[in-house]
Amino acid sequence: RVSEQTLLIIGLIGGWPGAIIGQQLHRHKSKKVSFRSAFWFTVFINIVAFICLLYALDHDLITIDFL
């Protein structure tokens, strides 16, 4: 079994789209309110971070140079 903390960490680093699909398909961790609240908070953090990244790139606050 995988601990809730591990699942939340994986979600926080970007695995949340698959976690949403997995929760729905397998009905895993879909009813535990404390886990779902923490999980959706990690989704929120990911979305905010993505928006901040897009804003920073659009306003030349950061640059990403590829080879």
Coordinates of N, CA, C and O in Angstrom, one line a residue, residues 25-54:
L25 N -11.8 5.9 -11.7 CA -11.9 4.6 -12.3 C -11.9 3.5 -11.2 O -12.6 2.5 -11.3
H26 N -11.1 3.6 -10.2 CA -10.9 2.6 -9.2 C -11.6 2.9 -7.9 O -11.5 2.1 -6.9
R27 N -12.3 4.0 -7.8 CA -12.9 4.4 -6.5 C -12.0 4.3 -5.3 O -12.3 3.9 -4.2
H28 N -10.7 4.8 -5.6 CA -9.7 4.7 -4.5 C -9.5 6.1 -3.9 O -9.3 7.1 -4.6
K29 N -9.6 6.2 -2.6 CA -9.5 7.4 -1.9 C -10.5 8.5 -2.4 O -10.2 9.7 -2.3
S30 N -11.6 8.0 -2.8 CA -12.6 8.9 -3.3 C -13.6 9.4 -2.3 O -14.4 10.3 -2.5
K31 N -13.6 8.8 -1.1 CA -14.6 9.1 -0.1 C -14.0 9.7 1.2 O -14.7 10.4 2.0
K32 N -12.7 9.6 1.4 CA -12.0 10.1 2.6 C -11.9 11.6 2.5 O -11.1 12.1 1.7
V33 N -12.6 12.3 3.3 CA -12.7 13.8 3.1 C -11.4 14.4 3.4 O -11.0 15.3 2.7
S34 N -10.6 14.0 4.4 CA -9.3 14.6 4.7 C -8.4 14.5 3.6 O -7.6 15.4 3.2
F35 N -8.3 13.3 2.9 CA -7.4 13.1 1.8 C -7.9 13.9 0.6 O -7.1 14.6 0.0
R36 N -9.2 13.9 0.3 CA -9.6 14.7 -0.8 C -9.4 16.2 -0.7 O -9.0 16.8 -1.6
S37 N -9.5 16.7 0.5 CA -9.3 18.1 0.8 C -7.8 18.4 0.5 O -7.5 19.4 -0.2
A38 N -6.9 17.6 1.1 CA -5.5 17.8 0.9 C -5.1 17.6 -0.6 O -4.3 18.4 -1.1
F39 N -5.7 16.6 -1.3 CA -5.4 16.4 -2.7 C -5.8 17.6 -3.5 O -5.1 18.1 -4.4
W40 N -7.0 18.1 -3.3 CA -7.5 19.3 -4.1 C -6.7 20.5 -3.8 O -6.5 21.4 -4.7
F41 N -6.1 20.6 -2.6 CA -5.2 21.7 -2.3 C -4.0 21.6 -3.1 O -3.5 22.6 -3.6
T42 N -3.4 20.4 -3.3 CA -2.2 20.2 -4.1 C -2.5 20.5 -5.6 O -1.7 21.1 -6.3
V43 N -3.7 20.2 -6.1 CA -4.1 20.6 -7.4 C -4.1 22.1 -7.6 O -3.6 22.7 -8.5
F44 N -4.7 22.8 -6.6 CA -4.8 24.2 -6.6 C -3.4 24.8 -6.6 O -3.1 25.8 -7.4
I45 N -2.5 24.3 -5.8 CA -1.1 24.8 -5.8 C -0.4 24.6 -7.1 O 0.3 25.5 -7.6
N46 N -0.6 23.5 -7.8 CA -0.1 23.2 -9.1 C -0.6 24.3 -10.1 O 0.1 24.8 -11.0
I47 N -1.9 24.5 -10.1 CA -2.5 25.5 -11.1 C -2.0 26.9 -10.8 O -1.6 27.6 -11.8
V48 N -1.9 27.3 -9.6 CA -1.4 28.6 -9.3 C 0.1 28.7 -9.7 O 0.5 29.7 -10.3
A49 N 0.9 27.7 -9.5 CA 2.3 27.7 -9.9 C 2.4 27.8 -11.4 O 3.2 28.5 -11.9
F50 N 1.5 27.1 -12.1 CA 1.6 27.1 -13.6 C 1.2 28.5 -14.1 O 1.8 29.0 -15.0
I51 N 0.2 29.1 -13.5 CA -0.2 30.5 -13.9 C 0.9 31.5 -13.6 O 1.2 32.3 -14.5
C52 N 1.5 31.3 -12.5 CA 2.7 32.2 -12.1 C 3.8 32.1 -13.1 O 4.4 33.0 -13.6
L53 N 4.1 30.8 -13.5 CA 5.1 30.6 -14.5 C 4.8 31.2 -15.9 O 5.6 31.9 -16.5
L54 N 3.5 31.0 -16.3 CA 3.1 31.6 -17.6 C 3.2 33.1 -17.5 O 3.6 33.8 -18.5

